[in-house]
mmCIF file of C-alpha atoms in Angstrom:
data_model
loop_
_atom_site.group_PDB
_atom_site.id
_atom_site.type_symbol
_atom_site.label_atom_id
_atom_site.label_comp_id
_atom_site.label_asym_id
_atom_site.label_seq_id
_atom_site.Cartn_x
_atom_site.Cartn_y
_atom_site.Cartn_z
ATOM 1 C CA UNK A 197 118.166 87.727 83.560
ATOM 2 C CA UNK A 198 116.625 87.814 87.115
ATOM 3 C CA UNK A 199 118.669 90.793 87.636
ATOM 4 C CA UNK A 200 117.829 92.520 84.308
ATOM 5 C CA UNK A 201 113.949 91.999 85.748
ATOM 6 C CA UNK A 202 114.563 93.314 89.302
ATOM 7 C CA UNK A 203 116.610 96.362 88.033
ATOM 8 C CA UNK A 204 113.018 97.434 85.641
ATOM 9 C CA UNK A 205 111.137 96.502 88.940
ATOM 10 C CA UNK A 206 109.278 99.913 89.988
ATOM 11 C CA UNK A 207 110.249 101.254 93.488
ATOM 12 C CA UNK A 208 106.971 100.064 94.782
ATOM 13 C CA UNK A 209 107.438 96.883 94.071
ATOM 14 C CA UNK A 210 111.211 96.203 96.264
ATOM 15 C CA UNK A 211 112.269 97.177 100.028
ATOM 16 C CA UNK A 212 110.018 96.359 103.242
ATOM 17 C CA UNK A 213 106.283 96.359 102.902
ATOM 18 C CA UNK A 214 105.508 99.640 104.289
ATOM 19 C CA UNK A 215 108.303 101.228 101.783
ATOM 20 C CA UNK A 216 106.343 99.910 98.707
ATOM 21 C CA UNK A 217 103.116 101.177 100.335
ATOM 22 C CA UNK A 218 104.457 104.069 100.960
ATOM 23 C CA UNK A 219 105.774 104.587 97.849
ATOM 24 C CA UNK A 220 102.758 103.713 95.805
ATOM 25 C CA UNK A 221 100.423 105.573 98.085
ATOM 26 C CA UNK A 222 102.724 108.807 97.286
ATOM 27 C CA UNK A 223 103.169 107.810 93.492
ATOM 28 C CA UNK A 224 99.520 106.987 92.659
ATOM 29 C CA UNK A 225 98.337 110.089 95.096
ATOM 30 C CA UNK A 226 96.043 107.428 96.892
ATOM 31 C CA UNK A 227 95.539 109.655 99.924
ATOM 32 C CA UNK A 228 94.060 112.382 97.939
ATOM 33 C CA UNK A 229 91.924 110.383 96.104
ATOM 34 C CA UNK A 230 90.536 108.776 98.990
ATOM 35 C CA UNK A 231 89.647 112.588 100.001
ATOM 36 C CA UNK A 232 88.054 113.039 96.636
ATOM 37 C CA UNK A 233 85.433 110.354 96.988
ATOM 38 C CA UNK A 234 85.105 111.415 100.721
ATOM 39 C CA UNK A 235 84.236 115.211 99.737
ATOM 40 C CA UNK A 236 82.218 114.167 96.577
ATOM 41 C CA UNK A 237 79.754 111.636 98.925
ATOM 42 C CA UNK A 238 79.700 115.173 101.762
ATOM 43 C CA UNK A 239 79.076 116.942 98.381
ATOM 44 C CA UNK A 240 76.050 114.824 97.456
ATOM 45 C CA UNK A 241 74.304 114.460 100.643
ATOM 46 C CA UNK A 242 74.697 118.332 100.661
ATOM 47 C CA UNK A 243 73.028 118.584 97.257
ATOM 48 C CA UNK A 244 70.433 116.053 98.331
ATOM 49 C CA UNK A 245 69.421 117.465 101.469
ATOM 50 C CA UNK A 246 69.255 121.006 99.699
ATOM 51 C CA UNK A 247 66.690 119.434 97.194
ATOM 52 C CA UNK A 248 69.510 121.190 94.622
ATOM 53 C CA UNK A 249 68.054 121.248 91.050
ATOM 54 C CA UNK A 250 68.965 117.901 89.294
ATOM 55 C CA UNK A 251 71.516 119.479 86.724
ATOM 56 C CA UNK A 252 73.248 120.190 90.461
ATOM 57 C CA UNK A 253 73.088 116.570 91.861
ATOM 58 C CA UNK A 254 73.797 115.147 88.571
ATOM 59 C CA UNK A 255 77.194 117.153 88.299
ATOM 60 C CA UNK A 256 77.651 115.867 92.226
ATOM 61 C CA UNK A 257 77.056 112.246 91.187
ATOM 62 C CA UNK A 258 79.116 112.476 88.124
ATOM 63 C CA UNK A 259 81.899 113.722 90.053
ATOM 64 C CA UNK A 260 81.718 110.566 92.230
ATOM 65 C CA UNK A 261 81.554 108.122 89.150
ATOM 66 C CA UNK A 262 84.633 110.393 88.012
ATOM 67 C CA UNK A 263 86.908 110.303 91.174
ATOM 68 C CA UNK A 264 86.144 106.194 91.594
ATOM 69 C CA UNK A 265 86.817 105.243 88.089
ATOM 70 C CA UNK A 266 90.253 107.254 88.271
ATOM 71 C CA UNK A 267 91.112 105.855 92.285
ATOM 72 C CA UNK A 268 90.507 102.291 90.311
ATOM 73 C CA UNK A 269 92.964 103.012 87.444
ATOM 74 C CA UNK A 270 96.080 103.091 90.154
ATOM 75 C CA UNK A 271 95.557 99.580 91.373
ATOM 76 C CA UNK A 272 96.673 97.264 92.205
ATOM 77 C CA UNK A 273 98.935 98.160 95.202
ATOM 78 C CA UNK A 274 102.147 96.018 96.274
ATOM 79 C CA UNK A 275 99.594 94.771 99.254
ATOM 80 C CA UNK A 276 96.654 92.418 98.173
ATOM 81 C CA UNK A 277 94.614 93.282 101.658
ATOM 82 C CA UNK A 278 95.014 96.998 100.688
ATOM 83 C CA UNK A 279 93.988 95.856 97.045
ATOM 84 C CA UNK A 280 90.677 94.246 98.057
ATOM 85 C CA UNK A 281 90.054 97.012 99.778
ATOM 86 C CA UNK A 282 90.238 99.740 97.654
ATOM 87 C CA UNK A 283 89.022 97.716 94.380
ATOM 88 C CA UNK A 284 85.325 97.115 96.713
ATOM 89 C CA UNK A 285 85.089 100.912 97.587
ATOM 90 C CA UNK A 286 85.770 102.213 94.229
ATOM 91 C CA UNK A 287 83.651 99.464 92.674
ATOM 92 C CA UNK A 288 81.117 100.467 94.926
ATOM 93 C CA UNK A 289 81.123 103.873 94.969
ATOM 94 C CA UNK A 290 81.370 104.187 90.967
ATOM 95 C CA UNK A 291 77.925 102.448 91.472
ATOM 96 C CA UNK A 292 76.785 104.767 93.934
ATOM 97 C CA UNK A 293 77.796 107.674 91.358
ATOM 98 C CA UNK A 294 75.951 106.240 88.542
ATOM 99 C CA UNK A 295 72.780 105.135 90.840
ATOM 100 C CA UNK A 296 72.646 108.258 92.204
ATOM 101 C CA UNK A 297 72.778 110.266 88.804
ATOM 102 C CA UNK A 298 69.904 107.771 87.635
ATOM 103 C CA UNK A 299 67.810 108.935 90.581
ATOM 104 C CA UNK A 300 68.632 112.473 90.406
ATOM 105 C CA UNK A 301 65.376 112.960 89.226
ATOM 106 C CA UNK A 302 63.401 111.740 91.763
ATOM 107 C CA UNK A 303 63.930 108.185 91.922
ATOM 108 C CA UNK A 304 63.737 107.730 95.753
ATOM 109 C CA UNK A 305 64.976 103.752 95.181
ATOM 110 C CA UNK A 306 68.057 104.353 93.462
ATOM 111 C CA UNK A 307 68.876 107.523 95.784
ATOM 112 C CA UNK A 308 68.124 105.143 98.929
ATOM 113 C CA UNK A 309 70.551 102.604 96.691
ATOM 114 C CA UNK A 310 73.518 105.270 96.219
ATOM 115 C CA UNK A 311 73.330 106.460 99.701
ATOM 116 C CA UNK A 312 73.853 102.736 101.093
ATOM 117 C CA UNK A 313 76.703 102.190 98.485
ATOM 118 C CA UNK A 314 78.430 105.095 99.497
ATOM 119 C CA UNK A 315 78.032 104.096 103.234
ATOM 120 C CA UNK A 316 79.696 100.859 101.977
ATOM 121 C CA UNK A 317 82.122 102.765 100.370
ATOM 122 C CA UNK A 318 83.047 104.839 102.987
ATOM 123 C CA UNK A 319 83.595 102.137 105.090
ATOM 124 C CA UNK A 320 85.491 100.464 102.674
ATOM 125 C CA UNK A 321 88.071 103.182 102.219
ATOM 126 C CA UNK A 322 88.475 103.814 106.125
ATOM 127 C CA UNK A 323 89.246 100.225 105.980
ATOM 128 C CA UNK A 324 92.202 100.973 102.975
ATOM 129 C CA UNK A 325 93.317 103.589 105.326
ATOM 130 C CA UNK A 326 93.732 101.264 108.550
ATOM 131 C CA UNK A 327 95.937 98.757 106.334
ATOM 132 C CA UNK A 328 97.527 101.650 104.980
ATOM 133 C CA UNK A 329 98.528 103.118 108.519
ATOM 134 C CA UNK A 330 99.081 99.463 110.117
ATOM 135 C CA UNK A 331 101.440 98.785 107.527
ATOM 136 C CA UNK A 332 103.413 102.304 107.246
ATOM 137 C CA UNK A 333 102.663 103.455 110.561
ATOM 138 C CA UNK A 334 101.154 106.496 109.488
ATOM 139 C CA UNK A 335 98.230 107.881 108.427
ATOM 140 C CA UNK A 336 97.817 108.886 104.956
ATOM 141 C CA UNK A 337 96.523 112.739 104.213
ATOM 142 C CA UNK A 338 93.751 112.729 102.425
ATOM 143 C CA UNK A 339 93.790 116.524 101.975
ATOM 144 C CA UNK A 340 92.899 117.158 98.282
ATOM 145 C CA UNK A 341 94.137 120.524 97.986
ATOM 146 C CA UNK A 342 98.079 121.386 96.944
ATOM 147 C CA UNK A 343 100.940 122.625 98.534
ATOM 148 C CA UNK A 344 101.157 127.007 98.001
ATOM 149 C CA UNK A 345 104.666 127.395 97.371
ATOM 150 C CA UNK A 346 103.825 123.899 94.728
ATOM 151 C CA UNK A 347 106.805 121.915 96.607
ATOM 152 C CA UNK A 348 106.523 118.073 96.824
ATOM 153 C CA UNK A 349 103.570 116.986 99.771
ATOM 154 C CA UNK A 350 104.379 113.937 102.005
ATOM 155 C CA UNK A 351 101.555 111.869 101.377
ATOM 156 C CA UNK A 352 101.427 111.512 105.102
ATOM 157 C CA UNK A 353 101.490 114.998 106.330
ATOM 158 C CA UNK A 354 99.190 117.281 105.004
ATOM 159 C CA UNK A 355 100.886 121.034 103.704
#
């Protein structure tokens, strides 16, 4: 029976640590949704600093909520250190999303709120990144655009 198990096993889940890593960074497109969250926060200070109607910074916040909520449905990862890491940036920047949504408005608190959540968050995912690249021994893209000729992308090398 241990066999039986083992063979139903995902590949993320046998061979050396940085093979699973690698693995489930390319299979649950971690890189590019670290990039996500990273372009929505540039994407909200943007709309922020532009004093950008609230419809605008609502979308912006939304988009942040969005891109957290979806990074958080591919976890766990076959690394617990990785796993802490990413579950406290997307848990933290979903609340930055929905804080700064609720102050979108012109709730200066909750704005001041989101932007130190997102700081957290960001420094959160750089640290998913660093046990990404100390285990692999490479450093994940995080472009978030495709590939032209729509080939396969090495989730460590950017097209």
């Amino acid at each position: 029976v241990p066999l039986l198990l083992a063979a139903c096993a995902g590949a993320e889940m046998s061979g050396t640590p940085a093979h699973r890593i690698s693995t489930w960074v390319s299979g649950a497109g971690a890189g590019p949704a670290i990039g996500a969250i990273e372009a929505d926060n540039a994407a909200i200070d943007r709309a922020l600093a532009a004093h950008s109607p609230t419809g605008v910074i609502h979308t912006v916040c939304v988009l942040l909520s969005n891109d957290a909520s979806a990074g958080n449905s591919n976890l766990p990862t076959p690394d617990d250190q990785l796993t802490t890491a990413l579950e406290n940036a997307y848990q933290v920047e979903y609340s930055a999303g929905n804080n700064c949504y609720s102050g979108a408005g012109g709730n200066a608190s909750l704005l001041r709120r989101s932007a130190d959540e997102r700081r957290q968050g960001a420094a959160d995912l750089a640290q998913a990144v660093r046990r990404i690249t100390a285990v692999t021994g490479q450093v994940p893209s995080t472009t978030t655009t495709t590939s032209p000729d729509g080939g396969d992308n090495d989730p460590f090398n950017p097209p």
